[in-house]
């Protein structure tokens, strides 16, 4: 979902934050610009307070680009973007300097949550392509700000050039938000059993196992580097009113969480523990290479819920530290395999309000 937040975009404290995030992770409908690589900027894109980031470089220019993730060798990125005349997200790859942008997905429907296999020879992503060529309809906001979790999302794998496409999921219901660990095990979010829960499966789609069971949204999972832990975002309604609201919306393939927190569990679903208690919309968590800390995005510093920044926290919930200070959106962080670089999406240095682009920076400890 992380574009699930429309799918991939789901969180929230107030309606305004939902609107801000929808600019980033909704069905991205702004046609990308010229992507002139000569425009790449560096150190002037880091704010003085951003002491952990150096040599920030902009990789995309204009429109909506998000969820960029490294290849196993650290030389390429796979990401989702609205460009080439498409009115909702499609999957692309590019070099880490922003060059050689190539399409992966078919161009039909909408896509989200792409990732490289550990050998670099396959990629995975989720798509509604089997549900039709057009972008799915946007959700009706007469019930407030809600996200759609379309039943037509399935998980696919392909060669990095988009050929040799194989469908991994055939069970009715939303299947998306998928990543794969270095041992070749997939983790994903699904509505197949009636709720939004986290599952694992083999790279060929077999041996599916459900890991979460509590009522509410559990999603956006990422593996630790050693494959022993999973970090994810979650919203678990507590009051009877919250539970009734959540259940009623889910029957319509909609979700409206009021708070998302960061959680961690073992790879088999045991030892679940809540990491953050911020009463805010926290999402897109990613482990540091040593699995002792987590980087994520949150609107906790903005009472209006519009400003998302990157934060770091220890896995036990201590040591919360703010990393970015841009006044709009910073999200979807991922470390390079060697831990020396950070890639993220941001509204900074936008050609026009609402543009979201991919940036890469050196990580300073």
mmCIF file of C-alpha atoms in Angstrom:
data_model
loop_
_atom_site.group_PDB
_atom_site.id
_atom_site.type_symbol
_atom_site.label_atom_id
_atom_site.label_comp_id
_atom_site.label_asym_id
_atom_site.label_seq_id
_atom_site.Cartn_x
_atom_site.Cartn_y
_atom_site.Cartn_z
ATOM 1 C CA UNK A 1 0.000 0.000 0.000
ATOM 2 C CA UNK A 2 2.404 2.559 0.376
ATOM 3 C CA UNK A 3 0.846 3.619 -2.231
ATOM 4 C CA UNK A 4 -1.369 1.375 -0.576
ATOM 5 C CA UNK A 5 -2.019 4.415 1.203
ATOM 6 C CA UNK A 6 -4.648 5.035 -1.094
ATOM 7 C CA UNK A 7 -4.286 1.856 -0.905
ATOM 8 C CA UNK A 8 -0.686 2.187 0.288
ATOM 9 C CA UNK A 9 -1.601 5.488 1.606
ATOM 10 C CA UNK A 10 -3.538 4.728 4.746
ATOM 11 C CA UNK A 11 -3.143 6.439 8.083
ATOM 12 C CA UNK A 12 -4.279 9.375 9.893
ATOM 13 C CA UNK A 13 -4.960 11.667 12.671
ATOM 14 C CA UNK A 14 -7.035 14.327 10.906
ATOM 15 C CA UNK A 15 -8.578 14.750 7.479
ATOM 16 C CA UNK A 16 -5.939 17.349 6.414
ATOM 17 C CA UNK A 17 -3.097 14.893 6.839
ATOM 18 C CA UNK A 18 -4.969 12.437 4.684
ATOM 19 C CA UNK A 19 -5.209 15.056 1.951
ATOM 20 C CA UNK A 20 -1.511 15.819 2.150
ATOM 21 C CA UNK A 21 -0.586 12.171 1.960
ATOM 22 C CA UNK A 22 -2.943 11.566 -0.923
ATOM 23 C CA UNK A 23 -0.762 13.885 -2.964
ATOM 24 C CA UNK A 24 1.988 11.359 -2.475
ATOM 25 C CA UNK A 25 0.472 7.947 -2.307
ATOM 26 C CA UNK A 26 -2.916 8.183 -3.893
ATOM 27 C CA UNK A 27 -3.605 7.274 -7.438
ATOM 28 C CA UNK A 28 -1.045 9.629 -8.841
ATOM 29 C CA UNK A 29 -2.596 11.463 -11.747
ATOM 30 C CA UNK A 30 -0.160 14.237 -12.612
ATOM 31 C CA UNK A 31 1.760 13.682 -15.832
ATOM 32 C CA UNK A 32 5.467 13.640 -15.159
ATOM 33 C CA UNK A 33 7.666 16.290 -16.702
ATOM 34 C CA UNK A 34 10.764 16.058 -18.808
ATOM 35 C CA UNK A 35 12.881 14.287 -16.153
ATOM 36 C CA UNK A 36 15.883 16.326 -17.199
ATOM 37 C CA UNK A 37 18.732 14.617 -15.350
ATOM 38 C CA UNK A 38 20.877 17.698 -15.798
ATOM 39 C CA UNK A 39 18.699 19.375 -13.151
ATOM 40 C CA UNK A 40 20.049 17.115 -10.382
ATOM 41 C CA UNK A 41 20.856 19.119 -7.263
ATOM 42 C CA UNK A 42 22.912 18.080 -4.252
ATOM 43 C CA UNK A 43 23.867 19.551 -0.889
ATOM 44 C CA UNK A 44 21.535 22.574 -1.115
ATOM 45 C CA UNK A 45 18.574 20.197 -0.808
ATOM 46 C CA UNK A 46 19.518 19.251 2.761
ATOM 47 C CA UNK A 47 18.275 21.581 5.483
ATOM 48 C CA UNK A 48 20.700 22.689 8.236
ATOM 49 C CA UNK A 49 18.953 20.527 10.848
ATOM 50 C CA UNK A 50 19.281 17.384 8.688
ATOM 51 C CA UNK A 51 22.624 16.352 10.130
ATOM 52 C CA UNK A 52 22.338 12.701 9.058
ATOM 53 C CA UNK A 53 21.924 13.533 5.351
ATOM 54 C CA UNK A 54 24.606 14.776 2.995
ATOM 55 C CA UNK A 55 24.833 15.240 -0.773
ATOM 56 C CA UNK A 56 21.110 14.927 -1.402
ATOM 57 C CA UNK A 57 20.482 14.383 -5.103
ATOM 58 C CA UNK A 58 17.146 14.614 -6.880
ATOM 59 C CA UNK A 59 16.494 11.682 -9.233
ATOM 60 C CA UNK A 60 13.052 12.475 -10.690
ATOM 61 C CA UNK A 61 11.631 15.817 -11.758
ATOM 62 C CA UNK A 62 7.940 16.597 -11.727
ATOM 63 C CA UNK A 63 4.689 14.729 -11.202
ATOM 64 C CA UNK A 64 4.286 11.922 -8.692
ATOM 65 C CA UNK A 65 7.063 9.444 -7.921
ATOM 66 C CA UNK A 66 7.336 7.331 -4.779
ATOM 67 C CA UNK A 67 8.331 4.090 -3.085
ATOM 68 C CA UNK A 68 11.788 3.717 -4.579
ATOM 69 C CA UNK A 69 13.650 0.615 -3.369
ATOM 70 C CA UNK A 70 17.216 -0.570 -4.015
ATOM 71 C CA UNK A 71 18.267 -3.581 -6.032
ATOM 72 C CA UNK A 72 20.389 -6.146 -4.123
ATOM 73 C CA UNK A 73 23.625 -4.768 -5.612
ATOM 74 C CA UNK A 74 22.656 -1.186 -4.766
ATOM 75 C CA UNK A 75 22.985 -0.033 -8.387
ATOM 76 C CA UNK A 76 19.326 0.345 -9.345
ATOM 77 C CA UNK A 77 16.003 1.470 -7.937
ATOM 78 C CA UNK A 78 12.497 0.228 -8.640
ATOM 79 C CA UNK A 79 9.689 2.730 -8.054
ATOM 80 C CA UNK A 80 6.156 3.746 -8.976
ATOM 81 C CA UNK A 81 5.294 6.801 -11.016
ATOM 82 C CA UNK A 82 2.645 8.515 -13.111
ATOM 83 C CA UNK A 83 4.337 9.313 -16.420
ATOM 84 C CA UNK A 84 4.246 8.379 -20.097
ATOM 85 C CA UNK A 85 0.592 9.399 -20.302
ATOM 86 C CA UNK A 86 -0.591 7.085 -17.533
ATOM 87 C CA UNK A 87 -3.075 8.531 -15.057
ATOM 88 C CA UNK A 88 -2.295 6.195 -12.179
ATOM 89 C CA UNK A 89 0.858 4.502 -10.939
ATOM 90 C CA UNK A 90 3.013 2.209 -13.040
ATOM 91 C CA UNK A 91 6.288 0.520 -12.097
ATOM 92 C CA UNK A 92 9.696 1.623 -13.426
ATOM 93 C CA UNK A 93 13.371 0.970 -12.777
ATOM 94 C CA UNK A 94 16.275 3.407 -13.003
ATOM 95 C CA UNK A 95 19.937 3.689 -12.085
ATOM 96 C CA UNK A 96 20.703 5.300 -8.723
ATOM 97 C CA UNK A 97 21.820 8.464 -10.545
ATOM 98 C CA UNK A 98 18.331 8.778 -12.086
ATOM 99 C CA UNK A 99 19.364 7.653 -15.571
ATOM 100 C CA UNK A 100 18.021 4.849 -17.757
ATOM 101 C CA UNK A 101 14.385 4.943 -16.633
ATOM 102 C CA UNK A 102 12.569 1.870 -17.972
ATOM 103 C CA UNK A 103 8.976 0.642 -17.604
ATOM 104 C CA UNK A 104 8.227 -2.680 -15.921
ATOM 105 C CA UNK A 105 4.440 -2.960 -15.525
ATOM 106 C CA UNK A 106 1.954 -3.368 -18.371
ATOM 107 C CA UNK A 107 0.354 0.064 -18.231
ATOM 108 C CA UNK A 108 -3.064 -1.406 -17.413
ATOM 109 C CA UNK A 109 -4.856 -0.612 -14.164
ATOM 110 C CA UNK A 110 -2.791 0.763 -11.293
ATOM 111 C CA UNK A 111 0.235 -0.694 -9.516
ATOM 112 C CA UNK A 112 2.038 -0.425 -6.218
ATOM 113 C CA UNK A 113 4.652 -1.936 -3.920
ATOM 114 C CA UNK A 114 7.468 -3.043 -6.215
ATOM 115 C CA UNK A 115 10.649 -4.785 -5.053
ATOM 116 C CA UNK A 116 13.669 -6.645 -6.421
ATOM 117 C CA UNK A 117 14.217 -10.342 -5.770
ATOM 118 C CA UNK A 118 17.475 -11.089 -3.886
ATOM 119 C CA UNK A 119 19.217 -12.344 -7.041
ATOM 120 C CA UNK A 120 18.222 -9.234 -8.981
ATOM 121 C CA UNK A 121 16.827 -11.338 -11.839
ATOM 122 C CA UNK A 122 13.145 -10.892 -10.947
ATOM 123 C CA UNK A 123 10.982 -8.136 -9.529
ATOM 124 C CA UNK A 124 7.610 -8.186 -7.835
ATOM 125 C CA UNK A 125 4.762 -5.690 -7.722
ATOM 126 C CA UNK A 126 1.008 -5.553 -7.170
ATOM 127 C CA UNK A 127 -1.419 -4.546 -9.900
ATOM 128 C CA UNK A 128 -5.116 -4.293 -10.732
ATOM 129 C CA UNK A 129 -4.325 -5.051 -14.395
ATOM 130 C CA UNK A 130 -6.554 -8.130 -14.499
ATOM 131 C CA UNK A 131 -9.471 -6.018 -13.310
ATOM 132 C CA UNK A 132 -9.369 -3.722 -16.327
ATOM 133 C CA UNK A 133 -7.175 -1.408 -18.353
ATOM 134 C CA UNK A 134 -8.441 1.775 -16.709
ATOM 135 C CA UNK A 135 -7.453 3.228 -13.335
ATOM 136 C CA UNK A 136 -9.813 1.981 -10.618
ATOM 137 C CA UNK A 137 -12.402 4.553 -9.492
ATOM 138 C CA UNK A 138 -11.376 6.739 -6.613
ATOM 139 C CA UNK A 139 -13.197 6.121 -3.319
ATOM 140 C CA UNK A 140 -16.263 8.143 -2.409
ATOM 141 C CA UNK A 141 -15.316 10.589 0.336
ATOM 142 C CA UNK A 142 -18.910 11.183 1.445
ATOM 143 C CA UNK A 143 -17.994 8.976 4.440
ATOM 144 C CA UNK A 144 -14.969 11.107 5.219
ATOM 145 C CA UNK A 145 -11.447 10.579 3.971
ATOM 146 C CA UNK A 146 -11.068 6.881 3.193
ATOM 147 C CA UNK A 147 -8.680 4.690 1.256
ATOM 148 C CA UNK A 148 -9.716 1.989 -1.168
ATOM 149 C CA UNK A 149 -8.321 -1.544 -0.831
ATOM 150 C CA UNK A 150 -9.325 -2.894 -4.218
ATOM 151 C CA UNK A 151 -10.111 -6.598 -4.499
ATOM 152 C CA UNK A 152 -8.534 -6.523 -7.962
ATOM 153 C CA UNK A 153 -5.009 -6.077 -6.562
ATOM 154 C CA UNK A 154 -2.892 -9.199 -7.056
ATOM 155 C CA UNK A 155 0.825 -9.856 -6.713
ATOM 156 C CA UNK A 156 2.925 -10.449 -9.837
ATOM 157 C CA UNK A 157 6.556 -11.172 -10.602
ATOM 158 C CA UNK A 158 8.425 -10.363 -13.796
ATOM 159 C CA UNK A 159 11.865 -9.955 -15.271
ATOM 160 C CA UNK A 160 13.278 -6.464 -14.626
ATOM 161 C CA UNK A 161 12.398 -5.487 -18.195
ATOM 162 C CA UNK A 162 8.751 -6.375 -17.587
ATOM 163 C CA UNK A 163 8.702 -9.633 -19.551
ATOM 164 C CA UNK A 164 7.929 -13.140 -18.251
ATOM 165 C CA UNK A 165 5.095 -11.966 -16.013
ATOM 166 C CA UNK A 166 3.746 -14.498 -13.522
ATOM 167 C CA UNK A 167 0.779 -14.110 -11.186
ATOM 168 C CA UNK A 168 1.453 -15.236 -7.607
ATOM 169 C CA UNK A 169 -1.928 -14.680 -5.921
ATOM 170 C CA UNK A 170 -5.325 -15.891 -7.121
ATOM 171 C CA UNK A 171 -7.333 -15.766 -3.892
ATOM 172 C CA UNK A 172 -10.220 -13.244 -3.992
ATOM 173 C CA UNK A 173 -9.456 -10.064 -2.079
ATOM 174 C CA UNK A 174 -6.787 -7.411 -1.858
ATOM 175 C CA UNK A 175 -3.183 -8.699 -2.124
ATOM 176 C CA UNK A 176 -0.428 -6.063 -2.077
ATOM 177 C CA UNK A 177 2.277 -4.373 0.022
ATOM 178 C CA UNK A 178 4.796 -7.091 -0.755
ATOM 179 C CA UNK A 179 8.520 -7.337 -0.037
ATOM 180 C CA UNK A 180 10.983 -10.211 -0.157
ATOM 181 C CA UNK A 181 13.901 -11.027 2.114
ATOM 182 C CA UNK A 182 17.411 -12.147 1.203
ATOM 183 C CA UNK A 183 16.402 -15.741 1.821
ATOM 184 C CA UNK A 184 13.641 -15.528 -0.819
ATOM 185 C CA UNK A 185 10.582 -15.368 1.452
ATOM 186 C CA UNK A 186 7.755 -12.944 0.657
ATOM 187 C CA UNK A 187 5.684 -10.965 3.151
ATOM 188 C CA UNK A 188 2.510 -9.145 2.105
ATOM 189 C CA UNK A 189 -0.860 -7.718 3.176
ATOM 190 C CA UNK A 190 -4.108 -9.426 2.218
ATOM 191 C CA UNK A 191 -7.855 -9.267 2.811
ATOM 192 C CA UNK A 192 -8.320 -12.930 1.837
ATOM 193 C CA UNK A 193 -9.602 -13.929 5.289
ATOM 194 C CA UNK A 194 -11.869 -10.927 5.767
ATOM 195 C CA UNK A 195 -9.491 -8.547 7.548
ATOM 196 C CA UNK A 196 -6.312 -6.729 6.478
ATOM 197 C CA UNK A 197 -3.553 -8.950 7.799
ATOM 198 C CA UNK A 198 0.065 -9.857 7.103
ATOM 199 C CA UNK A 199 1.054 -13.149 5.474
ATOM 200 C CA UNK A 200 4.226 -14.826 4.272
ATOM 201 C CA UNK A 201 4.657 -17.127 1.290
ATOM 202 C CA UNK A 202 7.368 -18.707 -0.810
ATOM 203 C CA UNK A 203 8.644 -16.943 -3.916
ATOM 204 C CA UNK A 204 6.497 -19.215 -6.097
ATOM 205 C CA UNK A 205 3.315 -18.301 -4.210
ATOM 206 C CA UNK A 206 3.127 -21.498 -2.161
ATOM 207 C CA UNK A 207 3.036 -22.118 1.593
ATOM 208 C CA UNK A 208 0.984 -19.073 2.543
ATOM 209 C CA UNK A 209 0.933 -18.414 6.298
ATOM 210 C CA UNK A 210 -1.074 -15.806 8.187
ATOM 211 C CA UNK A 211 0.947 -13.908 10.820
ATOM 212 C CA UNK A 212 -1.493 -11.368 12.308
ATOM 213 C CA UNK A 213 -4.998 -11.956 13.654
ATOM 214 C CA UNK A 214 -6.056 -8.908 15.668
ATOM 215 C CA UNK A 215 -8.945 -6.870 14.244
ATOM 216 C CA UNK A 216 -7.648 -3.890 12.297
ATOM 217 C CA UNK A 217 -5.178 -2.996 9.610
ATOM 218 C CA UNK A 218 -1.735 -4.646 9.671
ATOM 219 C CA UNK A 219 0.335 -3.798 6.614
ATOM 220 C CA UNK A 220 3.341 -2.332 4.858
ATOM 221 C CA UNK A 221 5.718 -5.069 6.098
ATOM 222 C CA UNK A 222 9.481 -5.067 5.553
ATOM 223 C CA UNK A 223 12.055 -7.678 6.548
ATOM 224 C CA UNK A 224 15.166 -7.205 8.640
ATOM 225 C CA UNK A 225 18.368 -7.878 6.708
ATOM 226 C CA UNK A 226 18.808 -11.290 8.341
ATOM 227 C CA UNK A 227 15.194 -12.274 7.609
ATOM 228 C CA UNK A 228 14.429 -12.934 11.273
ATOM 229 C CA UNK A 229 12.119 -9.977 11.959
ATOM 230 C CA UNK A 230 9.337 -8.066 10.232
ATOM 231 C CA UNK A 231 8.530 -4.398 10.821
ATOM 232 C CA UNK A 232 5.096 -3.098 9.851
ATOM 233 C CA UNK A 233 2.443 -0.436 10.469
ATOM 234 C CA UNK A 234 -0.817 -1.152 12.255
ATOM 235 C CA UNK A 235 -4.141 0.326 13.309
ATOM 236 C CA UNK A 236 -6.175 -1.711 15.798
ATOM 237 C CA UNK A 237 -9.546 -0.167 16.716
ATOM 238 C CA UNK A 238 -10.163 -0.250 20.471
ATOM 239 C CA UNK A 239 -13.645 1.058 21.232
ATOM 240 C CA UNK A 240 -16.854 -0.564 20.022
ATOM 241 C CA UNK A 241 -17.538 2.502 17.878
ATOM 242 C CA UNK A 242 -14.099 2.291 16.259
ATOM 243 C CA UNK A 243 -14.531 -1.419 15.614
ATOM 244 C CA UNK A 244 -17.965 -0.928 14.055
ATOM 245 C CA UNK A 245 -16.677 1.873 11.836
ATOM 246 C CA UNK A 246 -13.664 -0.150 10.726
ATOM 247 C CA UNK A 247 -15.729 -3.251 9.969
ATOM 248 C CA UNK A 248 -18.430 -1.347 8.062
ATOM 249 C CA UNK A 249 -15.884 0.393 5.864
ATOM 250 C CA UNK A 250 -13.906 -2.773 5.206
ATOM 251 C CA UNK A 251 -17.036 -4.434 3.842
ATOM 252 C CA UNK A 252 -16.984 -1.669 1.215
ATOM 253 C CA UNK A 253 -13.250 -2.240 0.567
ATOM 254 C CA UNK A 254 -12.450 1.011 2.355
ATOM 255 C CA UNK A 255 -10.341 1.893 5.368
ATOM 256 C CA UNK A 256 -10.080 4.989 7.562
ATOM 257 C CA UNK A 257 -7.558 4.474 10.353
ATOM 258 C CA UNK A 258 -7.163 7.321 12.813
ATOM 259 C CA UNK A 259 -3.701 6.305 13.982
ATOM 260 C CA UNK A 260 -0.930 4.106 12.638
ATOM 261 C CA UNK A 261 1.897 2.862 14.823
ATOM 262 C CA UNK A 262 5.058 0.929 14.068
ATOM 263 C CA UNK A 263 5.205 -2.708 15.193
ATOM 264 C CA UNK A 264 7.789 -5.500 15.031
ATOM 265 C CA UNK A 265 7.363 -9.282 15.118
ATOM 266 C CA UNK A 266 9.447 -12.373 14.507
ATOM 267 C CA UNK A 267 9.394 -13.908 11.038
ATOM 268 C CA UNK A 268 6.944 -16.596 12.201
ATOM 269 C CA UNK A 269 4.511 -14.026 13.651
ATOM 270 C CA UNK A 270 5.537 -14.516 17.272
ATOM 271 C CA UNK A 271 6.646 -11.879 19.767
ATOM 272 C CA UNK A 272 4.595 -8.974 18.380
ATOM 273 C CA UNK A 273 5.450 -5.703 20.062
ATOM 274 C CA UNK A 274 4.417 -2.113 19.499
ATOM 275 C CA UNK A 275 7.375 0.192 18.891
ATOM 276 C CA UNK A 276 5.747 3.634 18.671
ATOM 277 C CA UNK A 277 2.952 5.194 20.743
ATOM 278 C CA UNK A 278 2.783 8.569 19.032
ATOM 279 C CA UNK A 279 -0.963 9.082 18.500
ATOM 280 C CA UNK A 280 -0.106 10.029 14.929
ATOM 281 C CA UNK A 281 0.123 8.584 11.444
ATOM 282 C CA UNK A 282 3.406 6.649 11.333
ATOM 283 C CA UNK A 283 4.185 4.445 8.349
ATOM 284 C CA UNK A 284 6.792 3.183 5.851
ATOM 285 C CA UNK A 285 9.122 1.611 8.446
ATOM 286 C CA UNK A 286 12.457 0.138 7.386
ATOM 287 C CA UNK A 287 15.129 -1.598 9.463
ATOM 288 C CA UNK A 288 18.690 -0.337 9.724
ATOM 289 C CA UNK A 289 21.118 -3.034 8.493
ATOM 290 C CA UNK A 290 21.878 -4.062 12.104
ATOM 291 C CA UNK A 291 18.116 -4.393 12.889
ATOM 292 C CA UNK A 292 18.599 -2.376 16.092
ATOM 293 C CA UNK A 293 16.832 0.729 14.792
ATOM 294 C CA UNK A 294 13.977 1.598 12.455
ATOM 295 C CA UNK A 295 13.529 4.577 10.150
ATOM 296 C CA UNK A 296 9.962 5.631 9.313
ATOM 297 C CA UNK A 297 7.747 8.572 8.345
ATOM 298 C CA UNK A 298 5.304 10.331 10.671
ATOM 299 C CA UNK A 299 3.257 13.511 11.090
ATOM 300 C CA UNK A 300 3.729 13.514 14.868
ATOM 301 C CA UNK A 301 5.365 16.983 14.913
ATOM 302 C CA UNK A 302 2.506 18.713 13.107
ATOM 303 C CA UNK A 303 -0.721 19.326 15.087
ATOM 304 C CA UNK A 304 -2.568 19.749 11.766
ATOM 305 C CA UNK A 305 -1.267 16.403 10.508
ATOM 306 C CA UNK A 306 -0.026 17.748 7.163
ATOM 307 C CA UNK A 307 3.751 17.615 7.591
ATOM 308 C CA UNK A 308 5.393 14.187 7.352
ATOM 309 C CA UNK A 309 9.052 13.764 8.256
ATOM 310 C CA UNK A 310 11.488 10.907 8.690
ATOM 311 C CA UNK A 311 12.265 9.639 12.177
ATOM 312 C CA UNK A 312 14.529 7.004 13.694
ATOM 313 C CA UNK A 313 13.665 4.908 16.746
ATOM 314 C CA UNK A 314 15.244 1.963 18.553
ATOM 315 C CA UNK A 315 13.364 -1.318 18.218
ATOM 316 C CA UNK A 316 12.412 -1.085 21.905
ATOM 317 C CA UNK A 317 10.730 2.283 21.262
ATOM 318 C CA UNK A 318 13.420 4.421 22.878
ATOM 319 C CA UNK A 319 15.642 7.064 21.326
ATOM 320 C CA UNK A 320 13.169 8.719 18.949
ATOM 321 C CA UNK A 321 15.057 11.161 16.696
ATOM 322 C CA UNK A 322 13.768 13.396 13.931
ATOM 323 C CA UNK A 323 15.791 13.133 10.692
ATOM 324 C CA UNK A 324 14.135 15.474 8.145
ATOM 325 C CA UNK A 325 12.618 18.926 8.597
ATOM 326 C CA UNK A 326 11.077 19.802 5.264
ATOM 327 C CA UNK A 327 7.724 21.506 5.841
ATOM 328 C CA UNK A 328 5.647 19.185 3.661
ATOM 329 C CA UNK A 329 6.235 15.478 2.919
ATOM 330 C CA UNK A 330 9.233 13.165 3.398
ATOM 331 C CA UNK A 331 8.530 9.431 3.341
ATOM 332 C CA UNK A 332 9.234 5.904 2.062
ATOM 333 C CA UNK A 333 12.857 5.638 3.257
ATOM 334 C CA UNK A 334 15.133 2.703 2.426
ATOM 335 C CA UNK A 335 18.823 2.133 3.097
ATOM 336 C CA UNK A 336 21.160 0.849 0.409
ATOM 337 C CA UNK A 337 22.423 -2.714 0.984
ATOM 338 C CA UNK A 338 25.651 -1.367 2.523
ATOM 339 C CA UNK A 339 23.786 1.121 4.703
ATOM 340 C CA UNK A 340 25.714 4.093 3.289
ATOM 341 C CA UNK A 341 22.901 5.725 1.323
ATOM 342 C CA UNK A 342 19.257 6.530 1.961
ATOM 343 C CA UNK A 343 16.611 6.861 -0.737
ATOM 344 C CA UNK A 344 13.298 8.576 0.034
ATOM 345 C CA UNK A 345 10.389 10.459 -1.553
ATOM 346 C CA UNK A 346 9.785 14.140 -0.846
ATOM 347 C CA UNK A 347 7.855 17.239 -1.894
ATOM 348 C CA UNK A 348 11.014 19.325 -1.488
ATOM 349 C CA UNK A 349 12.380 21.246 -4.472
ATOM 350 C CA UNK A 350 9.092 20.744 -6.334
ATOM 351 C CA UNK A 351 8.530 22.421 -9.672
ATOM 352 C CA UNK A 352 4.926 22.981 -8.653
ATOM 353 C CA UNK A 353 2.982 22.342 -5.434
ATOM 354 C CA UNK A 354 2.170 18.670 -4.958
ATOM 355 C CA UNK A 355 5.056 17.236 -6.972
ATOM 356 C CA UNK A 356 6.636 14.252 -5.243
ATOM 357 C CA UNK A 357 10.090 13.122 -6.329
ATOM 358 C CA UNK A 358 12.733 10.551 -5.467
ATOM 359 C CA UNK A 359 15.912 11.660 -3.678
ATOM 360 C CA UNK A 360 19.087 9.860 -2.634
ATOM 361 C CA UNK A 361 21.536 10.965 0.046
ATOM 362 C CA UNK A 362 24.649 9.851 1.871
ATOM 363 C CA UNK A 363 23.773 8.661 5.377
ATOM 364 C CA UNK A 364 25.877 10.250 8.124
ATOM 365 C CA UNK A 365 25.935 8.377 11.425
#
